[in-house]
Short mmCIF file of C-alpha atoms in Angstrom, two decimals:
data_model
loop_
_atom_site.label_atom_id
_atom_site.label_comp_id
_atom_site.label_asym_id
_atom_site.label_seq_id
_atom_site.Cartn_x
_atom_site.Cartn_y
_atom_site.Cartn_z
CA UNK A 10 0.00 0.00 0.00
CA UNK A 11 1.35 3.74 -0.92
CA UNK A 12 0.09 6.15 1.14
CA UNK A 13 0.91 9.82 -0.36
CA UNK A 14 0.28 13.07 1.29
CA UNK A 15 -2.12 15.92 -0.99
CA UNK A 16 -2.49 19.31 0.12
CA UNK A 17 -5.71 20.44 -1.21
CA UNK A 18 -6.59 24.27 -1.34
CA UNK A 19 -9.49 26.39 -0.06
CA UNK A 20 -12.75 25.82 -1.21
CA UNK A 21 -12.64 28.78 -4.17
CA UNK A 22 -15.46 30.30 -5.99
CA UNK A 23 -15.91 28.48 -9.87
CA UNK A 24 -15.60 31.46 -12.12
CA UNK A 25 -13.78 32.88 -14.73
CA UNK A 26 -11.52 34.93 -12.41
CA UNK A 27 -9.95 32.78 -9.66
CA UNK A 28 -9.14 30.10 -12.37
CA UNK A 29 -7.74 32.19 -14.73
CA UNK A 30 -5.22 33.07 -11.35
CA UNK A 31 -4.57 29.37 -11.14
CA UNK A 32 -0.84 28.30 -12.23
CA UNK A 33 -0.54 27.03 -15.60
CA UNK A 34 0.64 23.65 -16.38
CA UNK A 35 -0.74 22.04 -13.29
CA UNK A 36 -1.31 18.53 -12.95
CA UNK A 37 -3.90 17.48 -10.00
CA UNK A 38 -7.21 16.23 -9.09
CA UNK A 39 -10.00 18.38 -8.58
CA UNK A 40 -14.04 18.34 -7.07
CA UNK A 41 -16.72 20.70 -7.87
CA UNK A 42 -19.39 21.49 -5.49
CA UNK A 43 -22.04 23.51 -4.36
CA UNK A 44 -23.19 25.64 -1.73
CA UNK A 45 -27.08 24.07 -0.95
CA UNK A 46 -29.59 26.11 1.11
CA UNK A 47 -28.53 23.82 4.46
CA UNK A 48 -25.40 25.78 3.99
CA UNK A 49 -22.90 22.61 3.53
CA UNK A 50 -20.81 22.46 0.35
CA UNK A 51 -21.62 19.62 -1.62
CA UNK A 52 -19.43 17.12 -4.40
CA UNK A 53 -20.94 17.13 -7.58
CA UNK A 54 -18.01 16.00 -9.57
CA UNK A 55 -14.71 15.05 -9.38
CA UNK A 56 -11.81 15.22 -11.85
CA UNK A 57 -8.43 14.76 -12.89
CA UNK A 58 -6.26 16.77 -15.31
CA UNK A 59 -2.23 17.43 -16.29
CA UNK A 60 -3.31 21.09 -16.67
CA UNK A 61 -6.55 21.95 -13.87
CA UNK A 62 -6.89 25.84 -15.08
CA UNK A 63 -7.35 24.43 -18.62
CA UNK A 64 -9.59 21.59 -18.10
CA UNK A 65 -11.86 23.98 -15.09
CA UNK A 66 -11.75 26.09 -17.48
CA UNK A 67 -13.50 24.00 -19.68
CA UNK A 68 -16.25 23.42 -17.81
CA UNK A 69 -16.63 27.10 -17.42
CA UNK A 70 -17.46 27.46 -21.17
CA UNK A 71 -20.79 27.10 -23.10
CA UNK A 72 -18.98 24.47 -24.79
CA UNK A 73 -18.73 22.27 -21.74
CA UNK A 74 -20.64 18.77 -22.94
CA UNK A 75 -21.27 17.47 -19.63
CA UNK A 76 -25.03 18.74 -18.94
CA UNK A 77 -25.09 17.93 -15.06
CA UNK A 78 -21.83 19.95 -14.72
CA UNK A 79 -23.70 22.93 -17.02
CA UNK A 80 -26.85 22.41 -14.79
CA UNK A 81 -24.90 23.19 -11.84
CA UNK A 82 -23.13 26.08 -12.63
CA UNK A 83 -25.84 27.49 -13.78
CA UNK A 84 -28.15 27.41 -11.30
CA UNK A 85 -26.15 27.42 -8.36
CA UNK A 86 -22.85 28.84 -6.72
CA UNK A 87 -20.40 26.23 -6.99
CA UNK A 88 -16.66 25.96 -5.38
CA UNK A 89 -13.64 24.14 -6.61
CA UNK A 90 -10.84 22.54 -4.72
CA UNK A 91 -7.96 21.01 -5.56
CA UNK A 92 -4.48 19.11 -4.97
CA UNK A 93 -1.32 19.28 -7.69
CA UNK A 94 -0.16 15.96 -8.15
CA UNK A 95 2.95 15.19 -10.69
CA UNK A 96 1.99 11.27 -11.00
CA UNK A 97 -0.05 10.26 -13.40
CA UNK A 98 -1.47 6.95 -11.48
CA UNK A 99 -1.38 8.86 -8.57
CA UNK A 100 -3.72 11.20 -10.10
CA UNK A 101 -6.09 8.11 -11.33
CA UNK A 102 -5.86 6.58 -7.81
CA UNK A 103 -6.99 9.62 -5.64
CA UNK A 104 -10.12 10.81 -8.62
CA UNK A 105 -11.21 6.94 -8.25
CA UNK A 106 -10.94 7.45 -4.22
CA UNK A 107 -13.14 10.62 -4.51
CA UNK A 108 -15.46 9.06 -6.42
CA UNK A 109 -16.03 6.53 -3.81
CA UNK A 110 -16.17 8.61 -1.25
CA UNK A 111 -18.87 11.06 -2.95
CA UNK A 112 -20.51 9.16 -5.96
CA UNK A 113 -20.57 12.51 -7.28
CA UNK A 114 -23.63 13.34 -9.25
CA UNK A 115 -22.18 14.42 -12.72
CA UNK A 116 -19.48 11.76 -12.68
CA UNK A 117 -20.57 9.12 -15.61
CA UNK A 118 -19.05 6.04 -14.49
CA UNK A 119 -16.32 5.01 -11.74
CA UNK A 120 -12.79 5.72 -12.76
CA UNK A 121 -9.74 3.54 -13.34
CA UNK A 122 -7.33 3.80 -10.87
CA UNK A 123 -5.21 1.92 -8.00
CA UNK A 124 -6.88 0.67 -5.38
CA UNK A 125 -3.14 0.23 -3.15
CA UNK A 126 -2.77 4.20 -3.05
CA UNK A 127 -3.96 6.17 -0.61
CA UNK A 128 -4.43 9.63 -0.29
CA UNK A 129 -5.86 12.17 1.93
CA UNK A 130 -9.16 13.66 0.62
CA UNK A 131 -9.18 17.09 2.77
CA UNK B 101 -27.12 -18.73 -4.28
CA UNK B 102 -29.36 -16.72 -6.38
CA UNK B 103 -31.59 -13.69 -7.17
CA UNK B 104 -34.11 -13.98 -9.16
CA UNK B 105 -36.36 -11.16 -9.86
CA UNK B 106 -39.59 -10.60 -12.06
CA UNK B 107 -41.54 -7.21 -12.65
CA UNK B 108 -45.13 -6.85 -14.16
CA UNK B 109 -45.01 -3.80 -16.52
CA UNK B 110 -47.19 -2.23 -18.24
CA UNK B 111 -46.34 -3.63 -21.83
CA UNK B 112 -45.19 -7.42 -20.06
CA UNK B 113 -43.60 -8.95 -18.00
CA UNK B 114 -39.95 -9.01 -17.04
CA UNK B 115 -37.42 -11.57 -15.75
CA UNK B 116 -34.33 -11.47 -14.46
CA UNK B 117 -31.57 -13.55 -12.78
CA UNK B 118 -28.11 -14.21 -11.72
CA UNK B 119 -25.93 -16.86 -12.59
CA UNK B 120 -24.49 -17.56 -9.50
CA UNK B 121 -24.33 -21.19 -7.81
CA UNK B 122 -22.51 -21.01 -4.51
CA UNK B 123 -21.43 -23.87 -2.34
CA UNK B 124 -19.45 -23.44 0.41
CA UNK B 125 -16.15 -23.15 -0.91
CA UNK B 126 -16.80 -22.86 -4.83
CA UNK B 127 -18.66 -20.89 -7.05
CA UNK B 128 -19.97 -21.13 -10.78
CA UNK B 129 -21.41 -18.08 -12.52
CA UNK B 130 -23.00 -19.95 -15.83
CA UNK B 131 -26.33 -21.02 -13.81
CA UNK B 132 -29.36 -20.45 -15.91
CA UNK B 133 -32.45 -19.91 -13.32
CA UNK B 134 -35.18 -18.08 -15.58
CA UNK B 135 -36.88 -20.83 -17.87
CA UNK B 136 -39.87 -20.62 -20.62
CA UNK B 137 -42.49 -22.84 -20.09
CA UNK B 138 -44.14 -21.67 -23.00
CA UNK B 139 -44.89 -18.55 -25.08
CA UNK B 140 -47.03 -16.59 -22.34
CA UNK B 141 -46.02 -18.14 -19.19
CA UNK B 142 -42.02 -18.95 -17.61
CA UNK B 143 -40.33 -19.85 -14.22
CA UNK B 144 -37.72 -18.47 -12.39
CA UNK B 145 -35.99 -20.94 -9.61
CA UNK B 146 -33.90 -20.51 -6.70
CA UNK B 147 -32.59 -23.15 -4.31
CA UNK B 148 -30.94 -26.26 -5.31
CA UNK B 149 -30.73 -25.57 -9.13
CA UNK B 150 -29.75 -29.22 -10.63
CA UNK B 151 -33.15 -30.75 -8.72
CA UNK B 152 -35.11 -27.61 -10.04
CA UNK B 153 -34.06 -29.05 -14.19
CA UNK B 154 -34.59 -32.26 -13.63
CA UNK B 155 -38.44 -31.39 -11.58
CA UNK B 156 -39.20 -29.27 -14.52
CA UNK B 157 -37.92 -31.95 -16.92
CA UNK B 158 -40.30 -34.00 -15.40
CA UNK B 159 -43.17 -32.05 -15.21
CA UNK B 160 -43.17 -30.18 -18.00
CA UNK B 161 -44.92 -32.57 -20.22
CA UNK B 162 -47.74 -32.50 -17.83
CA UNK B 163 -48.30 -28.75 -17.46
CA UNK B 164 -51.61 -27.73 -19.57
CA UNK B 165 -51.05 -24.57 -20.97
CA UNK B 166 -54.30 -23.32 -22.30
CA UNK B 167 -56.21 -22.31 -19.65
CA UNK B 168 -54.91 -19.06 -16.96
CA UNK B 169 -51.44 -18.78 -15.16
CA UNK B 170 -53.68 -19.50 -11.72
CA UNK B 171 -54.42 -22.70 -12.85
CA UNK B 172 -50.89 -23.71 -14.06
CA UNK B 173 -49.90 -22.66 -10.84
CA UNK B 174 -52.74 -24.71 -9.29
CA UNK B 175 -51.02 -27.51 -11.43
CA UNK B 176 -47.44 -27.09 -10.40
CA UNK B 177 -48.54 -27.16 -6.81
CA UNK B 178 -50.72 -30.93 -7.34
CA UNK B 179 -47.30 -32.00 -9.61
CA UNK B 180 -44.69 -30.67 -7.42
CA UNK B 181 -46.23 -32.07 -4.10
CA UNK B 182 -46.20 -35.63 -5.75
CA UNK B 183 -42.81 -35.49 -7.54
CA UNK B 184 -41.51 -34.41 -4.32
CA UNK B 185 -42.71 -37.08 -1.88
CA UNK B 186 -41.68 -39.64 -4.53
CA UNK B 187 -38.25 -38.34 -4.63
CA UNK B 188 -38.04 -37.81 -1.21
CA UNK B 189 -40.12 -40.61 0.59
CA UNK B 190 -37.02 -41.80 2.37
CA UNK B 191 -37.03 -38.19 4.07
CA UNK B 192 -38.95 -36.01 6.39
CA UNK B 193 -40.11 -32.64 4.70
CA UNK B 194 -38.33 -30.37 6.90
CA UNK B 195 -35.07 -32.13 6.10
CA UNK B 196 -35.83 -32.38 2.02
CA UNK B 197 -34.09 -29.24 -0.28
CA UNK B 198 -35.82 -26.66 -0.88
CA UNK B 199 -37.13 -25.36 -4.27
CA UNK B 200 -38.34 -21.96 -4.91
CA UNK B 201 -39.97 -21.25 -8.01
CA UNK B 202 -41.32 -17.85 -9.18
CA UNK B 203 -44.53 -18.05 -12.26
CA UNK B 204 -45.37 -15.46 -14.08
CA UNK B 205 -47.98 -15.08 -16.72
CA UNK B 206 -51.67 -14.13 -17.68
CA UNK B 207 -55.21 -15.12 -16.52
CA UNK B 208 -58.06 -15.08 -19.24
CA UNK B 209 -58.74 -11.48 -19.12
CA UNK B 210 -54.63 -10.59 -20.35
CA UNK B 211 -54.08 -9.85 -16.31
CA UNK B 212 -50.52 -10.65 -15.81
CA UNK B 213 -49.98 -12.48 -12.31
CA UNK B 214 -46.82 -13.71 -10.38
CA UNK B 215 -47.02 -16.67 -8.07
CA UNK B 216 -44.44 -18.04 -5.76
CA UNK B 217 -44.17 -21.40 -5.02
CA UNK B 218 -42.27 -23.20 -1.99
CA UNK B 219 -41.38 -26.95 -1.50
CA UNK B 220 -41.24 -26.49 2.12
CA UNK B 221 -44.28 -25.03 2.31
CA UNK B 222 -46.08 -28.36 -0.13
CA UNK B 223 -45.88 -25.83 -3.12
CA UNK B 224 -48.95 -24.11 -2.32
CA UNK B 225 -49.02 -20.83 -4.55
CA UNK B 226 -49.08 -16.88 -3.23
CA UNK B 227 -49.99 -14.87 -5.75
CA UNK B 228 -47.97 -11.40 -5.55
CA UNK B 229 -49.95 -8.54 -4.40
CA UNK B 230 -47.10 -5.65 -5.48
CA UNK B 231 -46.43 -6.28 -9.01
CA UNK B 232 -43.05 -8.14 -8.34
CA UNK B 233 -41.34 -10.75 -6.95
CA UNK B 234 -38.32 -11.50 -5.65
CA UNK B 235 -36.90 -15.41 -4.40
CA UNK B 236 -33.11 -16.70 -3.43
CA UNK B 237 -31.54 -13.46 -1.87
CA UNK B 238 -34.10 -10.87 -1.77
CA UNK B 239 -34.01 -8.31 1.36
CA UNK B 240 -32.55 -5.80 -1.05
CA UNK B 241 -34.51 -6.39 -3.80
CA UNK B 242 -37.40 -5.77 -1.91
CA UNK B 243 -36.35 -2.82 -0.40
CA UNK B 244 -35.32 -0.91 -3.78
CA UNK B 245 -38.11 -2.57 -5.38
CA UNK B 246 -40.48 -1.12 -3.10
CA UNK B 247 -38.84 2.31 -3.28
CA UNK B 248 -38.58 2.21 -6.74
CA UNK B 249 -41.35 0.02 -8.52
CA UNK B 250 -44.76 2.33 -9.62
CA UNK B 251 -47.05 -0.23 -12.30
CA UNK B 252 -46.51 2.47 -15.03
CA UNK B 253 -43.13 1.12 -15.69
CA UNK B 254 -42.56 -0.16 -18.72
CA UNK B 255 -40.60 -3.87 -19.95
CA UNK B 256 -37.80 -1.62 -20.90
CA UNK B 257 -36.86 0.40 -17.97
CA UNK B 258 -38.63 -2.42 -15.77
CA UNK B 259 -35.16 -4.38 -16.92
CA UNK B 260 -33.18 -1.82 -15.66
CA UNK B 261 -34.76 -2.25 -12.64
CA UNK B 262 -33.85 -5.43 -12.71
CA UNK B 263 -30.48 -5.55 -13.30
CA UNK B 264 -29.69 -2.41 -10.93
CA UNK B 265 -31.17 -4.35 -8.41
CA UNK B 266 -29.31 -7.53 -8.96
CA UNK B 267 -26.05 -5.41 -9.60
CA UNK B 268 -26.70 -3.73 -6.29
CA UNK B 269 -27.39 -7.13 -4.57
CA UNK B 270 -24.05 -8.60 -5.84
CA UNK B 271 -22.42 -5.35 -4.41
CA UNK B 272 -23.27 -6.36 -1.05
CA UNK B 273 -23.54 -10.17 -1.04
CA UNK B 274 -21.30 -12.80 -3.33
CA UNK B 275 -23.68 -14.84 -3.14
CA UNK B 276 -24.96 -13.45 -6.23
CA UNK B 277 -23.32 -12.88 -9.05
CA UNK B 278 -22.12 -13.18 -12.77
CA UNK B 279 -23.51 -12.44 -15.53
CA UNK B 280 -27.53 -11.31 -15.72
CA UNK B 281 -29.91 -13.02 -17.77
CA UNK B 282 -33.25 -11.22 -18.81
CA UNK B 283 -36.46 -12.40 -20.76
CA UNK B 284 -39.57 -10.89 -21.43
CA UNK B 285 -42.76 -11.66 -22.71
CA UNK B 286 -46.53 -10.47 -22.21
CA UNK B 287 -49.91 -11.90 -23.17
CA UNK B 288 -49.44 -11.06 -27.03
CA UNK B 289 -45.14 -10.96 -27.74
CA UNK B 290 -43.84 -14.26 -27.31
CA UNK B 291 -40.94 -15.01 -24.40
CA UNK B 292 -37.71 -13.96 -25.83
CA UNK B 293 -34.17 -13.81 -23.84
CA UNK B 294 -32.12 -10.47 -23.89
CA UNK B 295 -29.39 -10.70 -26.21
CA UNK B 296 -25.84 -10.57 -24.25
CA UNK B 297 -25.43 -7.43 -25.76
CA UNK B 298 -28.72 -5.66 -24.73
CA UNK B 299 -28.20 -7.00 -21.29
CA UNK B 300 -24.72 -4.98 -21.52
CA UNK B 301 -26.24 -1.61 -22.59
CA UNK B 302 -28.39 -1.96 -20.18
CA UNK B 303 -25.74 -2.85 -17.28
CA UNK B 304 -23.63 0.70 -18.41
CA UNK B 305 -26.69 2.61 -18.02
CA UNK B 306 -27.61 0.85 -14.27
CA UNK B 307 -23.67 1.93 -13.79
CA UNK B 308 -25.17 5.72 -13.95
CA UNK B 309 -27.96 5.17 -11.60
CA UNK B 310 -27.36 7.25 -7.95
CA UNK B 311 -29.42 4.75 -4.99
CA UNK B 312 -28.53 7.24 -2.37
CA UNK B 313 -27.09 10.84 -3.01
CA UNK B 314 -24.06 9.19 -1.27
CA UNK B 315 -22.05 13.12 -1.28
CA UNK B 316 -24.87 14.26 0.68
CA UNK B 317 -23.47 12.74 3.65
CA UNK B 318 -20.05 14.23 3.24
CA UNK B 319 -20.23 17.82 2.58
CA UNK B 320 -16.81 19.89 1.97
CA UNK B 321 -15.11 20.90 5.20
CA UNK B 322 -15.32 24.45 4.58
CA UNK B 323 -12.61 26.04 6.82
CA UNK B 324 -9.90 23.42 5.43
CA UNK B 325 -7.57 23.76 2.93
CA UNK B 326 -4.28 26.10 1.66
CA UNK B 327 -3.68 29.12 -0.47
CA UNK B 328 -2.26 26.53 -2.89
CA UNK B 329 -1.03 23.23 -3.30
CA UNK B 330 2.17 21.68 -3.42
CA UNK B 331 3.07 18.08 -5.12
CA UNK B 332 1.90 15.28 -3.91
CA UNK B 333 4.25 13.33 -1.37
CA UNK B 334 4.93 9.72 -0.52
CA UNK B 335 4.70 8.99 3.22
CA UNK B 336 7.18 6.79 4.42
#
């Protein structure tokens, strides 16, 4: 079993300014969620990418073709968070743990990934 | 083990199955447990599986078809008491195997009915009062079944129901398992088995069901978290 250490950032606003401030050419995993009217923040996707500001970015657009993801930030005021992580399979293992842990609603299927690596998930 | 499931909707019936037979130390996943007895009218089994081929081997020939799925059941109940004391004269009934079989299929009037029928219990027949019936493992079945099930479903989605239910069951228990099998018929298509295909399709869509909004119990910890992150590092 690896066990491997993320630091994840603040919960940050999902709009066109605070990702456009994010680093370029950085690899992580990432989760969307949303502020509901019991004030918690909840998952509503989880992702991985080699570049995060590109691929938030992404969903930001009208192009983006998930339509839960579009749903959501449409209608409601939705956070990101994150952790940079270099490894690729590191990356697969801790987007398969979030999954788990939040069956996110937007998230088509379970994704690949080690089940032997461990990482911290706040 | 087994789960085997079938769902009255509004355009027929469904069936649906595992493949699993479990022993104590092996398992097999190639079981078939969801049989045609003829165009309108099929059996699903659960229990000791080789018995339940030859029983319907043997009775098969017997079975009258013509008149209402009550009285077939009425028939399997007079047949399956008799094979059953003949095979097992040399045995008390409480230490015999046991046989659960699930029928499905119309009365007169094109009403589709399920009845379950129990060799411990001399085969008598209880006809299902909910539209569905589930025998082998069935506690969660039952409960999504009961959450989920309205009569307005139709044969399609009714075998999504189906299959998320036995995919769900298999999560939780190995007792049930391998591949799912699927028929369908009603009172004017003929029986017909799900092609290994269509049984896939519909297993990637059951993938995208949500039982429980699972997130909902693990909201973001809102005062966590840094300014930014640094690389990922290997603990030691």
């Amino acid at each position: 079993m690896e066990n491997w250490t993320l630091t994840w950032t603040k919960l940050t606003p999902l709009e066109k300014k605070s990702v456009e401030a994010l680093p370029n050419d950085l690899p992580g995993v990432y989760r969307l969620s949303y502020k509901a009217e019991d004030g918690n923040y909840y998952v509503f996707y989880v992702g991985k990418a080699e570049d995060i500001n590109v691929r938030l970015s992404q969903h930001l657009s009208p192009n983006e073709d998930n339509v839960c993801i579009k749903n959501y930030i449409s209608t409601k005021s939705c956070f990101f968070r994150y952790a940079k992580i270099t490894e690729s399979y590191i990356r697969d293992a801790a987007e398969k743990q979030m999954y788990k842990q939040h069956e996110p609603t937007c998230n088509d299927k379970e994704p690949d990934g080690r089940d032997d690596v461990k990482v911290n998930l706040t | 083990m087994t789960l085997t499931i079938y769902i009255i909707a509004k355009n027929g019936i469904i069936l649906a199955s595992d493949s699993r037979a479990s022993s104590f130390l092996t398992s097999n996943d190639t079981v078939k447990k969801i049989f045609k007895l003829d165009n309108h009218n099929a059996v699903g089994i659960a229990g000791d599986g080789p018995l339940a081929m030859h029983f319907f081997d043997t009775i098969s020939s017997e079975l009258i078809f013509r008149n209402s799925v009550s009285a077939l059941a009425e028939q399997m109940r007079s047949l399956g008491k008799a094979r059953f004391d003949e095979f097992f004269s040399h045995q008390t009934p409480k230490d015999r195997p046991s046989l659960n079989i699930t029928l499905a299929g119309y009365m007169l009037n094109g009403k589709p009915e399920i009845y379950t029928l129990n060799s411990n219990d001399n085969f008598v027949p209880r006809k299902s009062p909910t539209g569905f019936e589930c025998i082998g493992i069935p506690i969660i079945a039952n409960y999504l079944l009961n959450r989920l099930y309205e009569p307005e479903i139709t044969t399609q989605h009714a075998a999504e129901l189906a299959a998320f239910c036995i995919k769900e069951t298999s999560s939780q228990d190995n007792r049930v398992g391998g591949p799912t099998q699927i028929s369908s018929f009603s009172d004017t298509r003929q029986y017909a088995e799900l092609s290994r295909e269509e049984i896939e399709k519909i297993e990637k869509k059951c993938e995208q069901f949500r039982l429980l909004q699972k997130g909902n119990f693990y909201p973001e910890d809102v005062s966590g978290g840094a300014a930014s992150s640094q690389d990922a590092t290997r603990q030691q």
